[in-house]
Amino acid sequence: MPPKLIIFDWDGTLADTTFPIIRTMQHAFAECDLDTPSEQDIRSLIGKSLPGIIHSLAPNLPASRQEHIALVYTRSQLNPNNQNMRLFDDAIACLNTLKAQGYWLAVATGKGRSGLNKAIAQTGTADYWLATRCASECPPKPAPDMLLEICDELGVQPEKALLVGDTLYDLEMAANAKIRAVGITTGAHTLSQIQSAPHLAILSCLSELPDFLNTL
């Protein structure tokens, strides 16, 4: 059964932000006079909320220092939310095709609301989304709340929705919401990580999504 609603993750799925996120996080730790976390340690956590990533990287720091790292990260000019947010080259063409075919489109992201709003403004994509949810508004991935709230807002049963994401947390969130999921290998997590979660398919890029949907 083809879905009515397609819910996208943002970072690593629609936007080419994996390396900017890693660089920004390393910069934030350095600015706070802390040891710089490794690229791999950060990469493995992308998809979680910002407070969740920082807590995982520095669990022994007081909450006040973790909050300060988050503030430095959020304000950094390296942060793609603040400048140079770049969608993958095939993202707009994919979204245009899906919208023309009558699919409803939404976003569920580990970003905070201000970060997502900035990202949408920079990329000029506001008209595509019927609903959006962020980790600052709901329990973070892999909790199912973001997806279930989007479905409830739009009056769509979960079995008529599909999640597209690049991380294990995305696919686990979909499984927890009893929503079908498609993995994509353009972002932070490896193919083997994505394969470990329930999925209908794993695609190499967004341009493959419309043809895949035609098989459902």
CSV table of C-alpha atoms in Angstrom, one decimal:
chain,number,residue,atom,x,y,z
A,1,MET,CA,0.0,0.0,0.0
A,2,PRO,CA,1.5,3.4,-1.0
A,3,PRO,CA,1.8,5.9,1.8
A,4,LYS,CA,-0.2,9.1,1.9
A,5,LEU,CA,2.3,11.0,4.1
A,6,ILE,CA,6.1,11.0,3.8
A,7,ILE,CA,8.0,12.3,6.8
A,8,PHE,CA,11.6,13.3,6.3
A,9,ASP,CA,14.5,13.6,8.7
A,10,TRP,CA,16.5,16.8,8.0
A,11,ASP,CA,20.2,16.5,8.7
A,12,GLY,CA,21.9,13.9,6.5
A,13,THR,CA,18.6,13.1,4.7
A,14,LEU,CA,17.5,16.4,3.1
A,15,ALA,CA,20.5,18.5,4.0
A,16,ASP,CA,24.2,17.8,3.5
A,17,THR,CA,25.1,18.7,7.1
A,18,THR,CA,27.0,15.7,8.6
A,19,PHE,CA,30.5,17.3,8.4
A,20,PRO,CA,29.4,20.8,9.3
A,21,ILE,CA,27.7,19.3,12.4
A,22,ILE,CA,30.9,17.4,13.4
A,23,ARG,CA,33.1,20.5,12.9
A,24,THR,CA,30.7,22.7,14.9
A,25,MET,CA,30.5,20.3,17.8
A,26,GLN,CA,34.3,20.0,17.9
A,27,HIS,CA,34.6,23.8,17.8
A,28,ALA,CA,32.1,24.2,20.6
A,29,PHE,CA,34.1,21.8,22.9
A,30,ALA,CA,37.3,23.6,22.0
A,31,GLU,CA,35.8,27.0,22.8
A,32,CYS,CA,34.8,25.6,26.2
A,33,ASP,CA,38.3,24.4,26.9
A,34,LEU,CA,37.4,20.8,26.7
A,35,ASP,CA,39.0,17.8,24.9
A,36,THR,CA,37.7,17.7,21.4
A,37,PRO,CA,35.5,14.6,20.7
A,38,SER,CA,36.4,12.5,17.8
A,39,GLU,CA,34.6,12.6,14.4
A,40,GLN,CA,33.4,9.0,14.9
A,41,ASP,CA,32.1,9.7,18.4
A,42,ILE,CA,30.0,12.7,17.1
A,43,ARG,CA,28.9,10.9,13.9
A,44,SER,CA,27.5,8.0,15.8
A,45,LEU,CA,25.3,10.4,17.8
A,46,ILE,CA,23.9,12.6,15.0
A,47,GLY,CA,20.2,12.2,14.9
A,48,LYS,CA,19.7,12.6,18.6
A,49,SER,CA,18.8,16.0,20.1
A,50,LEU,CA,21.6,18.5,20.8
A,51,PRO,CA,21.4,18.1,24.6
A,52,GLY,CA,21.4,14.3,24.1
A,53,ILE,CA,24.5,14.5,21.9
A,54,ILE,CA,26.4,16.7,24.4
A,55,HIS,CA,25.4,14.6,27.4
A,56,SER,CA,26.6,11.4,25.6
A,57,LEU,CA,29.9,13.1,24.7
A,58,ALA,CA,30.5,14.6,28.2
A,59,PRO,CA,28.3,12.7,30.7
A,60,ASN,CA,30.3,13.8,33.7
A,61,LEU,CA,30.1,17.5,33.1
A,62,PRO,CA,27.6,19.5,35.3
A,63,ALA,CA,24.4,20.3,33.5
A,64,SER,CA,25.3,24.0,33.5
A,65,ARG,CA,28.5,23.3,31.5
A,66,GLN,CA,26.6,21.0,29.1
A,67,GLU,CA,24.1,23.8,28.5
A,68,HIS,CA,26.9,26.2,27.9
A,69,ILE,CA,28.4,23.9,25.2
A,70,ALA,CA,24.9,23.8,23.6
A,71,LEU,CA,24.8,27.6,23.6
A,72,VAL,CA,28.2,27.9,22.0
A,73,TYR,CA,27.2,25.3,19.4
A,74,THR,CA,24.0,27.0,18.6
A,75,ARG,CA,25.6,30.4,18.1
A,76,SER,CA,28.7,29.2,16.1
A,77,GLN,CA,29.1,30.6,12.6
A,78,LEU,CA,30.3,27.1,11.6
A,79,ASN,CA,26.8,25.9,12.4
A,80,PRO,CA,24.9,25.3,9.1
A,81,ASN,CA,21.7,26.5,10.7
A,82,ASN,CA,23.3,30.0,10.9
A,83,GLN,CA,24.7,30.1,7.3
A,84,ASN,CA,25.4,28.0,4.3
A,85,MET,CA,22.7,25.4,4.9
A,86,ARG,CA,22.9,23.2,1.8
A,87,LEU,CA,20.4,20.6,0.6
A,88,PHE,CA,21.6,17.6,-1.3
A,89,ASP,CA,21.6,18.3,-5.0
A,90,ASP,CA,18.6,16.0,-5.7
A,91,ALA,CA,16.5,17.1,-2.7
A,92,ILE,CA,14.4,19.8,-4.4
A,93,ALA,CA,13.7,17.7,-7.5
A,94,CYS,CA,12.7,14.8,-5.3
A,95,LEU,CA,10.3,17.0,-3.3
A,96,ASN,CA,8.8,18.5,-6.4
A,97,THR,CA,8.1,15.1,-7.8
A,98,LEU,CA,6.5,13.8,-4.7
A,99,LYS,CA,4.4,16.9,-4.2
A,100,ALA,CA,3.2,16.7,-7.8
A,101,GLN,CA,2.3,13.1,-7.3
A,102,GLY,CA,0.0,14.1,-4.4
A,103,TYR,CA,2.1,12.9,-1.4
A,104,TRP,CA,1.8,14.9,1.8
A,105,LEU,CA,5.2,15.9,3.1
A,106,ALA,CA,6.5,16.6,6.7
A,107,VAL,CA,9.7,16.8,8.7
A,108,ALA,CA,10.7,15.2,12.0
A,109,THR,CA,14.1,16.3,13.2
A,110,GLY,CA,16.5,16.2,16.1
A,111,LYS,CA,17.0,19.9,15.6
A,112,GLY,CA,15.4,22.5,17.9
A,113,ARG,CA,12.6,24.7,16.6
A,114,SER,CA,14.8,27.7,16.0
A,115,GLY,CA,17.3,25.6,14.1
A,116,LEU,CA,14.7,24.0,11.9
A,117,ASN,CA,13.0,27.4,11.2
A,118,LYS,CA,16.4,28.8,10.2
A,119,ALA,CA,17.2,25.8,8.0
A,120,ILE,CA,13.8,26.0,6.2
A,121,ALA,CA,14.2,29.7,5.7
A,122,GLN,CA,17.7,29.4,4.2
A,123,THR,CA,16.6,26.6,1.8
A,124,GLY,CA,13.3,28.2,0.8
A,125,THR,CA,11.3,25.0,1.5
A,126,ALA,CA,8.5,26.2,3.8
A,127,ASP,CA,5.8,25.5,1.1
A,128,TYR,CA,6.6,21.8,1.0
A,129,TRP,CA,5.8,20.9,4.6
A,130,LEU,CA,2.3,20.3,6.0
A,131,ALA,CA,3.7,19.7,9.5
A,132,THR,CA,7.1,19.7,11.3
A,133,ARG,CA,8.2,18.5,14.7
A,134,CYS,CA,11.5,19.0,16.5
A,135,ALA,CA,13.3,17.4,19.5
A,136,SER,CA,12.8,20.6,21.4
A,137,GLU,CA,9.0,20.0,21.3
A,138,CYS,CA,8.8,16.2,21.8
A,139,PRO,CA,10.8,13.4,23.4
A,140,PRO,CA,13.9,12.9,21.1
A,141,LYS,CA,14.4,10.0,18.7
A,142,PRO,CA,14.0,7.1,18.9
A,143,ALA,CA,10.8,7.9,20.8
A,144,PRO,CA,7.8,7.8,18.5
A,145,ASP,CA,6.2,11.0,19.6
A,146,MET,CA,7.3,13.3,16.8
A,147,LEU,CA,5.9,11.0,14.1
A,148,LEU,CA,2.7,10.2,16.0
A,149,GLU,CA,2.0,14.0,16.6
A,150,ILE,CA,2.5,14.7,12.9
A,151,CYS,CA,0.1,11.9,12.0
A,152,ASP,CA,-2.4,13.1,14.5
A,153,GLU,CA,-2.2,16.7,13.3
A,154,LEU,CA,-2.8,15.7,9.7
A,155,GLY,CA,-5.4,13.1,10.4
A,156,VAL,CA,-3.3,10.3,8.9
A,157,GLN,CA,-3.1,6.8,10.3
A,158,PRO,CA,0.5,5.6,11.1
A,159,GLU,CA,0.1,2.7,8.6
A,160,LYS,CA,-0.4,5.3,5.8
A,161,ALA,CA,2.8,7.2,6.7
A,162,LEU,CA,6.4,6.5,5.7
A,163,LEU,CA,9.6,7.8,7.3
A,164,VAL,CA,12.8,8.6,5.3
A,165,GLY,CA,16.0,8.9,7.4
A,166,ASP,CA,19.7,8.4,7.4
A,167,THR,CA,20.3,7.2,11.0
A,168,LEU,CA,19.5,4.2,13.1
A,169,TYR,CA,17.6,6.5,15.4
A,170,ASP,CA,15.3,7.5,12.6
A,171,LEU,CA,14.4,4.0,11.7
A,172,GLU,CA,14.0,3.0,15.3
A,173,MET,CA,11.7,5.9,15.8
A,174,ALA,CA,9.6,4.7,12.9
A,175,ALA,CA,9.5,1.2,14.3
A,176,ASN,CA,8.4,2.5,17.7
A,177,ALA,CA,5.6,4.4,16.0
A,178,LYS,CA,4.6,1.4,13.8
A,179,ILE,CA,5.4,3.4,10.7
A,180,ARG,CA,7.2,2.0,7.7
A,181,ALA,CA,10.7,3.4,7.0
A,182,VAL,CA,13.2,3.8,4.3
A,183,GLY,CA,16.8,4.3,5.1
A,184,ILE,CA,19.2,6.5,3.0
A,185,THR,CA,23.0,6.3,3.1
A,186,THR,CA,23.8,9.9,2.5
A,187,GLY,CA,24.2,10.9,6.2
A,188,ALA,CA,25.8,10.1,9.4
A,189,HIS,CA,25.3,6.3,9.9
A,190,THR,CA,26.8,3.5,8.0
A,191,LEU,CA,24.9,1.0,5.9
A,192,SER,CA,25.4,-1.7,8.5
A,193,GLN,CA,23.9,0.5,11.2
A,194,ILE,CA,20.9,1.4,9.1
A,195,GLN,CA,20.4,-2.3,8.1
A,196,SER,CA,20.1,-3.2,11.8
A,197,ALA,CA,16.8,-1.5,12.2
A,198,PRO,CA,13.4,-2.4,10.5
A,199,HIS,CA,13.2,-0.9,7.0
A,200,LEU,CA,11.4,-1.4,3.7
A,201,ALA,CA,14.4,-0.4,1.7
A,202,ILE,CA,17.8,1.3,1.9
A,203,LEU,CA,18.5,3.9,-0.9
A,204,SER,CA,21.7,5.5,-1.9
A,205,CYS,CA,20.1,9.0,-2.6
A,206,LEU,CA,16.9,10.9,-2.6
A,207,SER,CA,16.5,10.7,-6.4
A,208,GLU,CA,15.7,6.9,-6.0
A,209,LEU,CA,12.8,7.6,-3.7
A,210,PRO,CA,10.0,8.4,-6.2
A,211,ASP,CA,10.6,5.2,-8.2
A,212,PHE,CA,10.7,3.1,-5.0
A,213,LEU,CA,7.4,4.5,-3.9
A,214,ASN,CA,5.9,3.4,-7.2
A,215,THR,CA,6.6,-0.2,-6.3
A,216,LEU,CA,4.5,-0.1,-3.1
